XYZ file of C-alpha atoms in Angstrom:
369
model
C 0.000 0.000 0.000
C 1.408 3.415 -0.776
C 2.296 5.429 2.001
C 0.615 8.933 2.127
C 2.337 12.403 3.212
C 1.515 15.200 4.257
C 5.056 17.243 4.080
C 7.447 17.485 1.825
C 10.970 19.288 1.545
C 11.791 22.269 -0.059
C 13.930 21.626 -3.795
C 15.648 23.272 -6.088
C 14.193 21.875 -9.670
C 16.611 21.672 -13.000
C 14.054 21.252 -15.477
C 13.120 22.680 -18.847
C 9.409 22.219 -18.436
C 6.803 20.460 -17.265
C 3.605 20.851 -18.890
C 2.267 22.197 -21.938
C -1.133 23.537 -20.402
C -2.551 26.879 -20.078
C -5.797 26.861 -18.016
C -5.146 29.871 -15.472
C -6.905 27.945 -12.575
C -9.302 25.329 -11.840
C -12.626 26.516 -9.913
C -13.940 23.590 -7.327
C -12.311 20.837 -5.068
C -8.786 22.124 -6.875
C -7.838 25.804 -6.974
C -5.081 29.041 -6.995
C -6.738 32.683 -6.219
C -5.372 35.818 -7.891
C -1.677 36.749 -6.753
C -1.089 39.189 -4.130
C 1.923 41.563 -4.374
C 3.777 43.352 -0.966
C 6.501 45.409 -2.729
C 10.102 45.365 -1.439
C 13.357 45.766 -3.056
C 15.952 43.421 -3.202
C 14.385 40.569 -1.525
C 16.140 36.667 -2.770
C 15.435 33.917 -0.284
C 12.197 33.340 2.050
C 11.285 31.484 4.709
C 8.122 31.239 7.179
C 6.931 30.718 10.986
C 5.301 32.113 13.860
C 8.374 34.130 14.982
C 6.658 36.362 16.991
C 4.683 33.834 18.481
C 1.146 35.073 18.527
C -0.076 31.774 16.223
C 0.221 33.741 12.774
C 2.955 32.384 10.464
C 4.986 35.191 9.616
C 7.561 35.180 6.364
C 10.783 36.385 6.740
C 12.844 37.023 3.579
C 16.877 37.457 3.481
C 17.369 39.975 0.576
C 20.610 39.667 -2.222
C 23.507 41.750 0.403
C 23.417 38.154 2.562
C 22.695 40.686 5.519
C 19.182 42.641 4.980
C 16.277 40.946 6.704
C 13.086 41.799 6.311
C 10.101 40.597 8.192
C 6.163 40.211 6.946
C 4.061 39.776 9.771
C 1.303 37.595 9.460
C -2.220 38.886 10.085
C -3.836 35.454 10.440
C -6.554 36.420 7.694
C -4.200 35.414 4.235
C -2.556 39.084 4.121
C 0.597 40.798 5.290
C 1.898 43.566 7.274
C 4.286 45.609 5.955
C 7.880 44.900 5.957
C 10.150 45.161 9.061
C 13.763 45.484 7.979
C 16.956 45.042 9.448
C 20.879 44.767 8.840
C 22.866 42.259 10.373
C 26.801 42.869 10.674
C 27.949 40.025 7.853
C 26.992 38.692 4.808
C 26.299 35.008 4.786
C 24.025 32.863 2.239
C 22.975 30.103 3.907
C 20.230 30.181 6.332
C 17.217 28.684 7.481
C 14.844 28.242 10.322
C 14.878 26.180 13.105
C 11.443 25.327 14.968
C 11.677 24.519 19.055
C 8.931 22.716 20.001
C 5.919 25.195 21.254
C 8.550 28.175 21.214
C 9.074 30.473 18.395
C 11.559 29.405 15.767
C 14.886 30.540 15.605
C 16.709 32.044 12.239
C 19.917 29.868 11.830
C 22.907 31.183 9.671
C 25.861 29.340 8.530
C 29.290 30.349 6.949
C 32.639 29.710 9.152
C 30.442 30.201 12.161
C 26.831 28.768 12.854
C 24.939 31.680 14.466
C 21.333 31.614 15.706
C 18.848 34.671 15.944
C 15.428 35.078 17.641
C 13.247 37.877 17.782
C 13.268 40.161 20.623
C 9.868 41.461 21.880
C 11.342 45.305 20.087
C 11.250 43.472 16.629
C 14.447 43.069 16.320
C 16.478 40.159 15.543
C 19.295 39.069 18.646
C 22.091 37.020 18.087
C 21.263 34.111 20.866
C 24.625 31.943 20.177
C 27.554 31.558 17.810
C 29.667 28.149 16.847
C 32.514 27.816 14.923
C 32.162 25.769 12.522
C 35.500 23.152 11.241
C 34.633 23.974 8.015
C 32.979 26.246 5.750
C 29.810 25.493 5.169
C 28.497 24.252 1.989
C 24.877 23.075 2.523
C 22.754 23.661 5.850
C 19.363 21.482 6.791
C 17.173 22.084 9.620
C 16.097 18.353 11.080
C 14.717 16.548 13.791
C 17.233 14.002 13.651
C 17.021 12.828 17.097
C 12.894 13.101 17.071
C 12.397 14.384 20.241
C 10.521 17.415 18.962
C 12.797 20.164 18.320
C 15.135 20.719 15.061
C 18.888 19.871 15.382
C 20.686 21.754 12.595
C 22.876 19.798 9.840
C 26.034 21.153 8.633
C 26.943 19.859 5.177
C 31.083 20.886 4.764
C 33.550 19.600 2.120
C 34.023 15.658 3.837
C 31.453 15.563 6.285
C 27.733 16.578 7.627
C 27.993 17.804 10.842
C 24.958 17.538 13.293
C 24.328 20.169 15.897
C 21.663 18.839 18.286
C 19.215 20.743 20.137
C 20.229 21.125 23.979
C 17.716 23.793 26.239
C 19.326 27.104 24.335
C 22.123 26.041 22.815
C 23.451 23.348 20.001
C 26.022 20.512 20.759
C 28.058 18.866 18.684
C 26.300 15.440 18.558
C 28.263 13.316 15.306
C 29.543 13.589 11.575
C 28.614 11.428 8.550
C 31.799 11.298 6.644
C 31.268 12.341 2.802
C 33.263 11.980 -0.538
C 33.036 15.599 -1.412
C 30.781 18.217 -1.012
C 27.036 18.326 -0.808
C 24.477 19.992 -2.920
C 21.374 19.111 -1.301
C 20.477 17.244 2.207
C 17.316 15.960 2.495
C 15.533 14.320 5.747
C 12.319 12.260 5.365
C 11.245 9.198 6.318
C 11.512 7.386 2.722
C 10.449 3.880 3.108
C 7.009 4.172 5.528
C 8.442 2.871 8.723
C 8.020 5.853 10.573
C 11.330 6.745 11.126
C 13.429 8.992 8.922
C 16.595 8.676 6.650
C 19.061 11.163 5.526
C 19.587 10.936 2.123
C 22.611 13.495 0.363
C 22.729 14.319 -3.005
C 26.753 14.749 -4.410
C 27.658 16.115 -7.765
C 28.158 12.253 -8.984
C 26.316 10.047 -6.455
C 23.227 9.750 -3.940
C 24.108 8.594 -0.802
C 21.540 7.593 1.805
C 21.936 7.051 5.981
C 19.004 4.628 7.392
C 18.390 3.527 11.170
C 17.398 0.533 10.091
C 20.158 -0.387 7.345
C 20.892 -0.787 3.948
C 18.623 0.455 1.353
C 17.950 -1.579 -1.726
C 15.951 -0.303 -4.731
C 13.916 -3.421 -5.772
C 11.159 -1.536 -7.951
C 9.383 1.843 -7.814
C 6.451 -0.661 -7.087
C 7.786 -1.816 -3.750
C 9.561 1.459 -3.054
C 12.984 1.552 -1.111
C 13.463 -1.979 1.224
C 15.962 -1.682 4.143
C 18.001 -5.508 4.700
C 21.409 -5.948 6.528
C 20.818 -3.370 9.809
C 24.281 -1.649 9.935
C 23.767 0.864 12.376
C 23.127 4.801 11.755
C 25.686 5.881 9.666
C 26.329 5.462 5.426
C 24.617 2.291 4.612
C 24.482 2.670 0.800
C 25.212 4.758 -2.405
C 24.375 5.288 -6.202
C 27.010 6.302 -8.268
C 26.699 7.393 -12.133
C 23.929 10.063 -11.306
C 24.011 13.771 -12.966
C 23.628 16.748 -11.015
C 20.341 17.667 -10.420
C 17.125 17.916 -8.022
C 16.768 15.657 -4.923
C 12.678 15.509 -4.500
C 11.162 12.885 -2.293
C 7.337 12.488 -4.198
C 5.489 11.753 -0.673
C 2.471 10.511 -2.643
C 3.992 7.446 -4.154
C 7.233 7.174 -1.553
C 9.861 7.201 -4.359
C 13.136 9.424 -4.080
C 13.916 11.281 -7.245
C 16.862 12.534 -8.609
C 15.592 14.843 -11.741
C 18.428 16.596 -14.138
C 17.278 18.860 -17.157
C 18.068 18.591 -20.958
C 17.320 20.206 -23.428
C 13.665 20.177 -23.921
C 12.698 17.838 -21.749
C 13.547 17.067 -17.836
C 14.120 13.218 -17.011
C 13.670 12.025 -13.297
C 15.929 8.889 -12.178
C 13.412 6.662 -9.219
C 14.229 3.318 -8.159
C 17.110 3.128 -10.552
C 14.927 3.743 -13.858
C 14.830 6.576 -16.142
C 11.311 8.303 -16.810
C 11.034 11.151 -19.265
C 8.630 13.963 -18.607
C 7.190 16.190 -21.031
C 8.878 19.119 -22.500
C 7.047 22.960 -23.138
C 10.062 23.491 -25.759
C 13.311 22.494 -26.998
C 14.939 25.131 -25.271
C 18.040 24.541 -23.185
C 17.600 24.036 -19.746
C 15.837 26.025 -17.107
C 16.146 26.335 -13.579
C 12.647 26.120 -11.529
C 11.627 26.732 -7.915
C 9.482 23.597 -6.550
C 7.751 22.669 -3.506
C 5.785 19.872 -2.362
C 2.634 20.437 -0.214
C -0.415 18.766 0.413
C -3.263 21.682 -0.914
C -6.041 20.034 -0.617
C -5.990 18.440 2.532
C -6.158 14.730 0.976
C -3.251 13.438 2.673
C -1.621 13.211 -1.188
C 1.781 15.517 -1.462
C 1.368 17.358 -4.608
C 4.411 18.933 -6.261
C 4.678 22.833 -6.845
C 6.747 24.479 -9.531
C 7.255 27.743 -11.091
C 9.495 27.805 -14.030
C 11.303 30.872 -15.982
C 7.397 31.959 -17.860
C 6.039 33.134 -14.635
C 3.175 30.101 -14.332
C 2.847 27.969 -11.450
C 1.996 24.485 -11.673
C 0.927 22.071 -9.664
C 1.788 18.231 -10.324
C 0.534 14.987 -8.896
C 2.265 11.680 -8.639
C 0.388 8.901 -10.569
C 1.780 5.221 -10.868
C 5.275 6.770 -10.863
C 5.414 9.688 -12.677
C 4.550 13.401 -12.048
C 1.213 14.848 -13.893
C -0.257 18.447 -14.050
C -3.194 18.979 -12.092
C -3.957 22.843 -12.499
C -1.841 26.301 -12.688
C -1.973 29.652 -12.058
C 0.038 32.650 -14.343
C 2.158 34.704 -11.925
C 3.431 37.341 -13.955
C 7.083 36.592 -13.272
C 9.290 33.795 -12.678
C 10.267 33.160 -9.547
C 13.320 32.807 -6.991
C 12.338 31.284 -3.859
C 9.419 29.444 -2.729
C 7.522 28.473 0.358
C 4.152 27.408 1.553
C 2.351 27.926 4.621
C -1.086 28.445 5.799
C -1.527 32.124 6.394
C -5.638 32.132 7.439
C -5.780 28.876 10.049
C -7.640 27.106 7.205
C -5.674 24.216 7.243
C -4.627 24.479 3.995
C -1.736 26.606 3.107
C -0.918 29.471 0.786
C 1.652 29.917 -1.859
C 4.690 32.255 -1.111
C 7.399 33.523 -3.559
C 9.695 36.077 -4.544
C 9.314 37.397 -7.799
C 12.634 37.098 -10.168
C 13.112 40.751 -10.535
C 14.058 40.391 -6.796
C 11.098 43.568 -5.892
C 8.148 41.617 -4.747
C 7.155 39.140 -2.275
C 3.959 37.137 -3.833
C 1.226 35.369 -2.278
C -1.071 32.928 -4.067
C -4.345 31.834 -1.982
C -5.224 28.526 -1.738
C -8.834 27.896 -2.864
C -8.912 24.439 -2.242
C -11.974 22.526 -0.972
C -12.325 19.563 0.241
């Protein structure tokens, strides 16, 4: 039986297309409103929670300089407050947010240091604590790797993944997975229904995997991923030969996808087989924003993207490959993407930035169920 999700990671998508539709939106059980706009220059990256802690989710955007932070408070009604803006002292690219528990989330930044900010009660983000890192950091993950409610933070650096576990108010050094080279995507989900997740790590050549349980072996997209030979918590198994590309974990049918773009059409590698999907041009190849969600409340993961024309699709999984479901024209292409529920509906909104780097963009959800 095919496991069903109701979360999915965040991805970076390498694709030239995915559809060839054009129906703006689909009225019903299955829906995108008209896009709202909240002006601000220079935003790039975006991500969400209730930072203030008064049970809206807020979004809080890191803008091109590495340093400018600006933060939409939520109203709790699908809209926005106006930007709050601040400068921090250095410029660093990788961030993300860390939850903790029934507290507010923490902002967690990562260069030669790993530095965590919360926001005071003025508005205003405080450094909390600082730890030097061994290594630069290359990729950064925020994971509940221990499951006892509150997100350690994973370090990806040119050998290794350091973990940082949650302690009270601080992090402690808590292990390492040792690493060939470098990592361009870490990804934490529990990716063969048992309950209990795996780290899987996508290299420029190779996808490497960490169980609990043991060593996973592809034996069909059918079966999904099968875990034999228990060998403890650390690397258990590896796939070499693979391009550069998306790692995706399609909730919906439990399959972990690698997907690289060509020209004019994207191809997605699951359970060790090669699938094409369908092509809006022979074009060379684009890169697209994509997030899975589930919209509709059915317990089903459907898979966002919005590639360089501005439109935003969303894709189902069906007996192992992705197919459109609806879209929605944005005006502009986007370059980060998010999704949370902004009106305590249950069923969250669409959030972006809009290419030109001015605009943060929200896209109600008009799903029914």
């Amino acid at each position: 039986m095919r496991r069903r999700s109701q979360r999915g990671p965040l991805a970076w998508l390498l694709v030239a297309g995915l559809c060839g539709c054009h129906a703006e939106h689909v009225v019903g059980s299955l829906g995108l409103g008209d896009v709202r706009q909240y002006p601000q220059p220079e935003l790039a990256t975006i991500a969400v929670g209730d930072f203030n802690a008064d049970t809206h989710i807020d979004v809080v955007s890191q803008a091109r300089d590495g340093r400018t932070l600006c933060l939409f408070l939520g109203n709790g009604d699908g809209s926005l407050q106006s930007p709050r803006c601040q400068t921090l002292a250095s410029s660093v690219p990788l961030w993300t947010v860390q939850t903790q528990g029934a507290g507010p989330p923490k902002l967690v930044r990562a260069a030669s240091d790993l530095v965590r900010f919360s926001l005071a009660s003025d508005g205003t983000w405080t450094m909390t604590d600082q730890t030097a890192l061994t290594a630069p950091a290359q990729a950064l993950l925020s994971a509940d790797v221990d499951e006892d409610g509150l997100d350690d933070v994973l370090v990806g650096e040119a050998a290794s993944i350091e973990v940082f576990q949650a302690a009270d108010t601080s992090l402690r050094r808590a292990g390492r997975y040792v690493i060939p080279s470098s990592p361009l995507q870490l990804l934490h989900d529990d990716l063969n229904g048992d309950h209990r997740p795996e780290l899987a790590v996508l290299l420029s050549d190779r996808l490497l995997v960490w169980g609990q349980t043991g060593q996973a072996v592809w034996s069909g997209c059918g079966a999904g991923p099968q875990f034999t030979h228990p060998l403890g918590p650390w690397l258990v198994s590896g796939w070499k030969g693979l391009l550069p590309g998306l790692l995706v974990f399609d909730g919906s049918l439990g399959l972990l996808r690698v997907i690289r773009a060509i020209p004019g059409a994207g191809f997605t590698f699951a359970c060790g087989e090669v699938a094409l999907l369908p092509a809006v041009s022979a074009d060379t190849a684009t890169q697209v924003t994509g997030v899975t969600s589930d919209l509709d409340g059915d317990g089903l993961a459907e898979l966002l993207v919005v590639a360089s024309d501005g439109v935003l699709r969303v894709m189902q999984g069906s007996d192992g490959f992705l197919a459109p479901r609806t879209e929605r024209a944005l005006g502009t292409a986007v370059s980060s993407l998010q999704v949370a529920d902004l009106d305590h509906d249950d069923r969250p909104e669409v959030i972006a930035v809009s290419a030109r780097h001015d605009a943060l963009l929200v896209v109600p959800n008009l799903f029914r169920r």
